[in-house]
Amino acid sequence: MTKAQVTLKVNGVLRDVWVSPSDLLLDVLHDGLGLGEVRYGCGEGVCGTCTILLDGEPVSACLTLAVQAEGHDVTTLSALLGEDDSLHPLQQAFLRLGGSQCGFCTPGVILTAHSLIRRERAPSREQIRYELVGNLCRCTGYTKILDSIEAYIAGLGAEHADPAGTAGPGTGDHRLGEPGTDGPGTDGPGTDGPGTDGPGTDGPGTDGPGTDAAGPGADADGEAP
Ligand code: FES
Ligand code: FES
């Protein structure tokens, strides 16, 4: 199939890529641009492991054509890292509280949560659960994921109430309002897990998964998002 060059804005950087009309954004990001945090799970828009942000909204890269992303801001987990590849405070919360175990689901979970917090600032636990309905996790039982996100949100609140910074370390999120502007990186909880990745037109949380949480080992704590 004939390929054409398109320019994608990925994590704030313009990238020229050659793609066929049918090439998936997931494959272009993972295989073409080497962004290992964008992973293939189901390839059907169900599991959420391929979640990226398109103009700030979570979408499944396994259901999105690469050409559809031209002219839009594409954000992957790498964009949350600091200049020295330091973890974003939301990643730190996952690391501290066990929100990431094997890490396979973590990039999609964190991007979805990050997008929600940008919109809602202080979402309730139920709002977080609803938002994450399209992000399946086979390890954590979800409780630790929710705890991690809530701890991060609490840290934001403490920082706002205590601008002098006496509320404690590691809570600030100077990058919250600008994901996608930081340079690409690779690490962070869950960025290097097994697998690769693919597309999806439905944003996570719209596909109804979360019901799969009843699968083997999916819900050790009895809590699905
Ligand atoms: S790989 Fe499962 S939703 Fe995209
Ligand atoms: S941490 Fe293993 S699938 Fe979520």
PDB file of C-alpha atoms and ligand atoms in Angstrom:
ATOM      1  CA  MET A   1       0.000   0.000   0.000  1.00  0.00           C
ATOM      2  CA  THR A   2       1.250   3.460  -0.856  1.00  0.00           C
ATOM      3  CA  LYS A   3       2.675   5.387   2.047  1.00  0.00           C
ATOM      4  CA  ALA A   4       2.515   9.094   2.595  1.00  0.00           C
ATOM      5  CA  GLN A   5       4.360  11.361   4.950  1.00  0.00           C
ATOM      6  CA  VAL A   6       2.380  12.918   7.747  1.00  0.00           C
ATOM      7  CA  THR A   7       3.520  15.114  10.589  1.00  0.00           C
ATOM      8  CA  LEU A   8       2.344  14.198  14.040  1.00  0.00           C
ATOM      9  CA  LYS A   9       2.750  16.344  17.112  1.00  0.00           C
ATOM     10  CA  VAL A  10       3.742  13.849  19.755  1.00  0.00           C
ATOM     11  CA  ASN A  11       4.470  15.026  23.274  1.00  0.00           C
ATOM     12  CA  GLY A  12       4.970  18.534  21.991  1.00  0.00           C
ATOM     13  CA  VAL A  13       7.437  17.541  19.273  1.00  0.00           C
ATOM     14  CA  LEU A  14       6.650  17.463  15.540  1.00  0.00           C
ATOM     15  CA  ARG A  15       7.511  14.060  14.082  1.00  0.00           C
ATOM     16  CA  ASP A  16       7.463  13.174  10.393  1.00  0.00           C
ATOM     17  CA  VAL A  17       6.363   9.610   9.749  1.00  0.00           C
ATOM     18  CA  TRP A  18       5.552   7.597   6.656  1.00  0.00           C
ATOM     19  CA  VAL A  19       2.265   5.796   7.014  1.00  0.00           C
ATOM     20  CA  SER A  20      -0.238   3.833   5.005  1.00  0.00           C
ATOM     21  CA  PRO A  21      -3.865   4.915   5.211  1.00  0.00           C
ATOM     22  CA  SER A  22      -4.607   1.860   7.343  1.00  0.00           C
ATOM     23  CA  ASP A  23      -1.697   2.194   9.779  1.00  0.00           C
ATOM     24  CA  LEU A  24      -2.808   2.381  13.380  1.00  0.00           C
ATOM     25  CA  LEU A  25      -1.660   5.179  15.615  1.00  0.00           C
ATOM     26  CA  LEU A  26      -0.639   2.570  18.160  1.00  0.00           C
ATOM     27  CA  ASP A  27       1.787   0.923  15.755  1.00  0.00           C
ATOM     28  CA  VAL A  28       3.228   4.220  14.601  1.00  0.00           C
ATOM     29  CA  LEU A  29       3.820   5.391  18.170  1.00  0.00           C
ATOM     30  CA  HIS A  30       5.114   2.083  19.488  1.00  0.00           C
ATOM     31  CA  ASP A  31       7.026   0.676  16.526  1.00  0.00           C
ATOM     32  CA  GLY A  32       7.696   3.777  14.470  1.00  0.00           C
ATOM     33  CA  LEU A  33       8.561   6.257  17.191  1.00  0.00           C
ATOM     34  CA  GLY A  34       9.713   3.815  19.858  1.00  0.00           C
ATOM     35  CA  LEU A  35       7.254   4.878  22.520  1.00  0.00           C
ATOM     36  CA  GLY A  36       7.086   1.625  24.444  1.00  0.00           C
ATOM     37  CA  GLU A  37       4.523   2.901  26.894  1.00  0.00           C
ATOM     38  CA  VAL A  38       1.839   2.779  24.182  1.00  0.00           C
ATOM     39  CA  ARG A  39       0.955  -0.905  24.312  1.00  0.00           C
ATOM     40  CA  TYR A  40      -1.048  -3.437  22.444  1.00  0.00           C
ATOM     41  CA  GLY A  41      -3.450  -5.346  24.631  1.00  0.00           C
ATOM     42  CA  CYS A  42      -6.679  -6.395  22.960  1.00  0.00           C
ATOM     43  CA  GLY A  43      -6.610  -4.455  19.713  1.00  0.00           C
ATOM     44  CA  GLU A  44     -10.356  -3.938  20.060  1.00  0.00           C
ATOM     45  CA  GLY A  45     -10.730  -0.841  22.183  1.00  0.00           C
ATOM     46  CA  VAL A  46     -11.576  -2.872  25.251  1.00  0.00           C
ATOM     47  CA  CYS A  47      -8.580  -3.057  27.596  1.00  0.00           C
ATOM     48  CA  GLY A  48      -7.259   0.517  27.654  1.00  0.00           C
ATOM     49  CA  THR A  49      -3.572  -0.410  27.594  1.00  0.00           C
ATOM     50  CA  CYS A  50      -3.043   1.587  24.388  1.00  0.00           C
ATOM     51  CA  THR A  51      -4.603   4.741  25.798  1.00  0.00           C
ATOM     52  CA  ILE A  52      -3.099   7.999  24.663  1.00  0.00           C
ATOM     53  CA  LEU A  53      -4.441  11.533  24.867  1.00  0.00           C
ATOM     54  CA  LEU A  54      -5.624  13.174  21.678  1.00  0.00           C
ATOM     55  CA  ASP A  55      -6.047  16.886  22.303  1.00  0.00           C
ATOM     56  CA  GLY A  56      -6.158  16.013  25.989  1.00  0.00           C
ATOM     57  CA  GLU A  57      -8.876  13.379  25.722  1.00  0.00           C
ATOM     58  CA  PRO A  58      -8.167   9.695  26.267  1.00  0.00           C
ATOM     59  CA  VAL A  59      -8.578   7.545  23.187  1.00  0.00           C
ATOM     60  CA  SER A  60      -7.584   4.021  22.254  1.00  0.00           C
ATOM     61  CA  ALA A  61      -4.628   4.167  19.911  1.00  0.00           C
ATOM     62  CA  CYS A  62      -5.548   0.670  18.681  1.00  0.00           C
ATOM     63  CA  LEU A  63      -8.732   2.047  17.125  1.00  0.00           C
ATOM     64  CA  THR A  64      -7.280   5.269  15.782  1.00  0.00           C
ATOM     65  CA  LEU A  65      -5.641   5.602  12.393  1.00  0.00           C
ATOM     66  CA  ALA A  66      -2.346   7.426  12.388  1.00  0.00           C
ATOM     67  CA  VAL A  67      -3.603   9.816   9.717  1.00  0.00           C
ATOM     68  CA  GLN A  68      -6.458  10.799  12.007  1.00  0.00           C
ATOM     69  CA  ALA A  69      -3.968  12.186  14.491  1.00  0.00           C
ATOM     70  CA  GLU A  70      -2.444  14.683  12.084  1.00  0.00           C
ATOM     71  CA  GLY A  71      -3.120  18.192  13.289  1.00  0.00           C
ATOM     72  CA  HIS A  72      -3.872  17.052  16.830  1.00  0.00           C
ATOM     73  CA  ASP A  73      -1.815  16.925  20.008  1.00  0.00           C
ATOM     74  CA  VAL A  74      -0.815  13.369  20.812  1.00  0.00           C
ATOM     75  CA  THR A  75       0.278  12.772  24.385  1.00  0.00           C
ATOM     76  CA  THR A  76       1.800   9.617  25.800  1.00  0.00           C
ATOM     77  CA  LEU A  77       2.969   8.862  29.305  1.00  0.00           C
ATOM     78  CA  SER A  78       6.450  10.103  28.495  1.00  0.00           C
ATOM     79  CA  ALA A  79       5.124  13.644  28.429  1.00  0.00           C
ATOM     80  CA  LEU A  80       4.488  13.536  32.151  1.00  0.00           C
ATOM     81  CA  LEU A  81       8.137  13.013  33.001  1.00  0.00           C
ATOM     82  CA  GLY A  82      10.291  15.879  34.155  1.00  0.00           C
ATOM     83  CA  GLU A  83      13.254  17.223  32.215  1.00  0.00           C
ATOM     84  CA  ASP A  84      15.543  14.865  34.087  1.00  0.00           C
ATOM     85  CA  ASP A  85      13.106  11.980  33.539  1.00  0.00           C
ATOM     86  CA  SER A  86      11.848  12.399  37.080  1.00  0.00           C
ATOM     87  CA  LEU A  87       8.499  10.833  37.745  1.00  0.00           C
ATOM     88  CA  HIS A  88       5.383  12.922  37.679  1.00  0.00           C
ATOM     89  CA  PRO A  89       3.800  13.221  41.143  1.00  0.00           C
ATOM     90  CA  LEU A  90       0.914  11.073  39.941  1.00  0.00           C
ATOM     91  CA  GLN A  91       3.398   8.366  38.977  1.00  0.00           C
ATOM     92  CA  GLN A  92       5.096   8.787  42.319  1.00  0.00           C
ATOM     93  CA  ALA A  93       1.772   8.161  44.052  1.00  0.00           C
ATOM     94  CA  PHE A  94       1.345   4.929  42.082  1.00  0.00           C
ATOM     95  CA  LEU A  95       4.849   3.877  43.030  1.00  0.00           C
ATOM     96  CA  ARG A  96       4.369   4.727  46.688  1.00  0.00           C
ATOM     97  CA  LEU A  97       0.972   3.118  47.136  1.00  0.00           C
ATOM     98  CA  GLY A  98       1.235   0.058  44.912  1.00  0.00           C
ATOM     99  CA  GLY A  99      -1.027   1.355  42.176  1.00  0.00           C
ATOM    100  CA  SER A 100       1.277  -0.282  39.669  1.00  0.00           C
ATOM    101  CA  GLN A 101       2.321  -3.926  39.881  1.00  0.00           C
ATOM    102  CA  CYS A 102       3.239  -5.556  36.571  1.00  0.00           C
ATOM    103  CA  GLY A 103       2.762  -2.089  35.084  1.00  0.00           C
ATOM    104  CA  PHE A 104       1.192  -3.184  31.829  1.00  0.00           C
ATOM    105  CA  CYS A 105      -1.986  -1.180  32.337  1.00  0.00           C
ATOM    106  CA  THR A 106      -0.353   1.716  34.152  1.00  0.00           C
ATOM    107  CA  PRO A 107       0.387   4.163  31.305  1.00  0.00           C
ATOM    108  CA  GLY A 108      -3.209   4.045  30.150  1.00  0.00           C
ATOM    109  CA  VAL A 109      -4.551   4.303  33.680  1.00  0.00           C
ATOM    110  CA  ILE A 110      -2.360   7.268  34.539  1.00  0.00           C
ATOM    111  CA  LEU A 111      -3.148   9.158  31.343  1.00  0.00           C
ATOM    112  CA  THR A 112      -6.863   8.569  31.821  1.00  0.00           C
ATOM    113  CA  ALA A 113      -6.699   9.739  35.431  1.00  0.00           C
ATOM    114  CA  HIS A 114      -4.565  12.709  34.502  1.00  0.00           C
ATOM    115  CA  SER A 115      -7.078  13.791  31.875  1.00  0.00           C
ATOM    116  CA  LEU A 116      -9.919  13.511  34.382  1.00  0.00           C
ATOM    117  CA  ILE A 117      -8.076  15.544  37.010  1.00  0.00           C
ATOM    118  CA  ARG A 118      -7.371  18.270  34.482  1.00  0.00           C
ATOM    119  CA  ARG A 119     -11.096  18.517  33.821  1.00  0.00           C
ATOM    120  CA  GLU A 120     -12.480  18.007  37.313  1.00  0.00           C
ATOM    121  CA  ARG A 121      -9.545  18.951  39.499  1.00  0.00           C
ATOM    122  CA  ALA A 122     -10.931  17.027  42.489  1.00  0.00           C
ATOM    123  CA  PRO A 123     -13.105  14.167  41.200  1.00  0.00           C
ATOM    124  CA  SER A 124     -14.830  11.857  43.628  1.00  0.00           C
ATOM    125  CA  ARG A 125     -13.832   8.218  43.960  1.00  0.00           C
ATOM    126  CA  GLU A 126     -16.948   7.284  42.034  1.00  0.00           C
ATOM    127  CA  GLN A 127     -16.015   9.665  39.232  1.00  0.00           C
ATOM    128  CA  ILE A 128     -12.564   8.137  39.079  1.00  0.00           C
ATOM    129  CA  ARG A 129     -14.005   4.627  38.995  1.00  0.00           C
ATOM    130  CA  TYR A 130     -16.353   5.597  36.193  1.00  0.00           C
ATOM    131  CA  GLU A 131     -13.579   7.234  34.199  1.00  0.00           C
ATOM    132  CA  LEU A 132     -11.413   4.143  34.479  1.00  0.00           C
ATOM    133  CA  VAL A 133     -14.117   1.730  33.369  1.00  0.00           C
ATOM    134  CA  GLY A 134     -12.237   1.177  30.113  1.00  0.00           C
ATOM    135  CA  ASN A 135      -8.858   0.507  31.718  1.00  0.00           C
ATOM    136  CA  LEU A 136      -8.484  -3.098  32.765  1.00  0.00           C
ATOM    137  CA  CYS A 137      -5.960  -4.158  35.368  1.00  0.00           C
ATOM    138  CA  ARG A 138      -5.205  -7.800  36.123  1.00  0.00           C
ATOM    139  CA  CYS A 139      -2.965  -7.194  39.117  1.00  0.00           C
ATOM    140  CA  THR A 140      -3.949  -4.532  41.566  1.00  0.00           C
ATOM    141  CA  GLY A 141      -7.634  -5.216  42.207  1.00  0.00           C
ATOM    142  CA  TYR A 142      -8.125  -1.510  41.392  1.00  0.00           C
ATOM    143  CA  THR A 143      -8.248  -0.401  45.021  1.00  0.00           C
ATOM    144  CA  LYS A 144      -4.618   0.617  45.043  1.00  0.00           C
ATOM    145  CA  ILE A 145      -5.057   2.433  41.742  1.00  0.00           C
ATOM    146  CA  LEU A 146      -7.928   4.452  43.177  1.00  0.00           C
ATOM    147  CA  ASP A 147      -5.987   5.062  46.393  1.00  0.00           C
ATOM    148  CA  SER A 148      -3.005   6.316  44.402  1.00  0.00           C
ATOM    149  CA  ILE A 149      -5.066   8.719  42.347  1.00  0.00           C
ATOM    150  CA  GLU A 150      -6.866  10.016  45.417  1.00  0.00           C
ATOM    151  CA  ALA A 151      -3.579  10.493  47.253  1.00  0.00           C
ATOM    152  CA  TYR A 152      -2.284  12.548  44.359  1.00  0.00           C
ATOM    153  CA  ILE A 153      -5.448  14.659  44.319  1.00  0.00           C
ATOM    154  CA  ALA A 154      -5.186  15.145  48.081  1.00  0.00           C
ATOM    155  CA  GLY A 155      -1.621  16.307  47.571  1.00  0.00           C
ATOM    156  CA  LEU A 156      -2.777  18.878  45.055  1.00  0.00           C
ATOM    157  CA  GLY A 157      -5.334  20.150  47.534  1.00  0.00           C
ATOM    158  CA  ALA A 158      -2.743  20.357  50.285  1.00  0.00           C
ATOM    159  CA  GLU A 159      -0.416  22.262  48.014  1.00  0.00           C
ATOM    160  CA  HIS A 160      -3.103  24.781  47.149  1.00  0.00           C
ATOM    161  CA  ALA A 161      -3.986  25.200  50.802  1.00  0.00           C
ATOM    162  CA  ASP A 162      -0.332  25.487  51.683  1.00  0.00           C
ATOM    163  CA  PRO A 163       1.439  27.328  48.878  1.00  0.00           C
ATOM    164  CA  ALA A 164       4.537  27.656  51.027  1.00  0.00           C
ATOM    165  CA  GLY A 165       5.063  23.953  50.519  1.00  0.00           C
ATOM    166  CA  THR A 166       5.009  22.873  54.140  1.00  0.00           C
ATOM    167  CA  ALA A 167       2.350  20.248  53.537  1.00  0.00           C
ATOM    168  CA  GLY A 168       4.876  17.655  52.519  1.00  0.00           C
ATOM    169  CA  PRO A 169       7.115  16.609  49.663  1.00  0.00           C
ATOM    170  CA  GLY A 170       6.275  15.102  46.348  1.00  0.00           C
ATOM    171  CA  THR A 171       2.738  16.366  46.020  1.00  0.00           C
ATOM    172  CA  GLY A 172       3.128  19.296  43.674  1.00  0.00           C
ATOM    173  CA  ASP A 173       2.165  18.966  40.024  1.00  0.00           C
ATOM    174  CA  HIS A 174       3.601  21.807  38.061  1.00  0.00           C
ATOM    175  CA  ARG A 175       2.957  19.819  34.863  1.00  0.00           C
ATOM    176  CA  LEU A 176      -0.711  19.154  35.464  1.00  0.00           C
ATOM    177  CA  GLY A 177      -1.995  21.791  33.123  1.00  0.00           C
ATOM    178  CA  GLU A 178       0.414  21.067  30.326  1.00  0.00           C
ATOM    179  CA  PRO A 179       0.788  17.404  29.505  1.00  0.00           C
ATOM    180  CA  GLY A 180       2.279  17.048  26.084  1.00  0.00           C
ATOM    181  CA  THR A 181       4.675  19.923  26.434  1.00  0.00           C
ATOM    182  CA  ASP A 182       7.424  18.024  28.143  1.00  0.00           C
ATOM    183  CA  GLY A 183       9.980  16.164  26.144  1.00  0.00           C
ATOM    184  CA  PRO A 184       9.541  12.456  25.597  1.00  0.00           C
ATOM    185  CA  GLY A 185      10.983  10.028  28.057  1.00  0.00           C
ATOM    186  CA  THR A 186      10.479   6.381  28.721  1.00  0.00           C
ATOM    187  CA  ASP A 187      10.358   5.385  32.322  1.00  0.00           C
ATOM    188  CA  GLY A 188       7.937   5.721  35.118  1.00  0.00           C
ATOM    189  CA  PRO A 189       5.820   3.111  36.789  1.00  0.00           C
ATOM    190  CA  GLY A 190       4.467   0.793  34.211  1.00  0.00           C
ATOM    191  CA  THR A 191       6.068   2.201  31.130  1.00  0.00           C
ATOM    192  CA  ASP A 192       8.146  -0.807  30.292  1.00  0.00           C
ATOM    193  CA  GLY A 193       5.861  -3.744  30.843  1.00  0.00           C
ATOM    194  CA  PRO A 194       5.363  -6.580  28.419  1.00  0.00           C
ATOM    195  CA  GLY A 195       3.496  -6.246  25.174  1.00  0.00           C
ATOM    196  CA  THR A 196       3.194  -3.573  22.631  1.00  0.00           C
ATOM    197  CA  ASP A 197       0.031  -1.813  21.438  1.00  0.00           C
ATOM    198  CA  GLY A 198      -2.847  -0.644  19.068  1.00  0.00           C
ATOM    199  CA  PRO A 199      -6.032   1.702  18.365  1.00  0.00           C
ATOM    200  CA  GLY A 200      -9.619   2.664  19.310  1.00  0.00           C
ATOM    201  CA  THR A 201     -12.072   5.330  18.566  1.00  0.00           C
ATOM    202  CA  ASP A 202     -13.770   5.043  21.898  1.00  0.00           C
ATOM    203  CA  GLY A 203     -12.182   6.823  24.755  1.00  0.00           C
ATOM    204  CA  PRO A 204     -11.464   4.678  27.756  1.00  0.00           C
ATOM    205  CA  GLY A 205     -14.481   4.594  29.933  1.00  0.00           C
ATOM    206  CA  THR A 206     -16.910   4.412  27.061  1.00  0.00           C
ATOM    207  CA  ASP A 207     -16.538   0.812  26.056  1.00  0.00           C
ATOM    208  CA  GLY A 208     -17.977  -0.855  29.047  1.00  0.00           C
ATOM    209  CA  PRO A 209     -14.966  -2.896  30.125  1.00  0.00           C
ATOM    210  CA  GLY A 210     -14.441  -3.041  33.732  1.00  0.00           C
ATOM    211  CA  THR A 211     -16.878  -5.852  33.586  1.00  0.00           C
ATOM    212  CA  ASP A 212     -13.905  -8.006  32.691  1.00  0.00           C
ATOM    213  CA  ALA A 213     -12.602  -7.235  36.106  1.00  0.00           C
ATOM    214  CA  ALA A 214     -14.337 -10.389  37.166  1.00  0.00           C
ATOM    215  CA  GLY A 215     -11.740 -12.293  35.169  1.00  0.00           C
ATOM    216  CA  PRO A 216      -9.034 -14.358  36.812  1.00  0.00           C
ATOM    217  CA  GLY A 217      -7.022 -12.383  39.262  1.00  0.00           C
ATOM    218  CA  ALA A 218      -8.644  -9.142  38.219  1.00  0.00           C
ATOM    219  CA  ASP A 219     -10.224  -8.013  41.433  1.00  0.00           C
ATOM    220  CA  ALA A 220      -8.373  -9.200  44.446  1.00  0.00           C
ATOM    221  CA  ASP A 221      -9.873  -6.426  46.540  1.00  0.00           C
ATOM    222  CA  GLY A 222     -13.350  -6.839  45.221  1.00  0.00           C
ATOM    223  CA  GLU A 223     -13.301  -3.455  43.583  1.00  0.00           C
ATOM    224  CA  ALA A 224     -13.538  -2.789  39.879  1.00  0.00           C
ATOM    225  CA  PRO A 225     -13.245   0.680  38.480  1.00  0.00           C
TER     226      PRO A 225
HETATM  227  S1  FES B   1      -5.141  -2.519  22.849  1.00  0.00           S
HETATM  228 FE1  FES B   1      -6.869  -2.823  24.153  1.00  0.00          FE
HETATM  229  S2  FES B   1      -7.967  -0.927  23.981  1.00  0.00           S
HETATM  230 FE2  FES B   1      -6.345  -0.744  22.560  1.00  0.00          FE
HETATM  231  S1  FES B   2      -0.605  -3.522  37.214  1.00  0.00           S
HETATM  232 FE1  FES B   2      -0.619  -5.387  36.064  1.00  0.00          FE
HETATM  233  S2  FES B   2      -2.316  -5.156  34.738  1.00  0.00           S
HETATM  234 FE2  FES B   2      -2.448  -3.422  36.026  1.00  0.00          FE
END
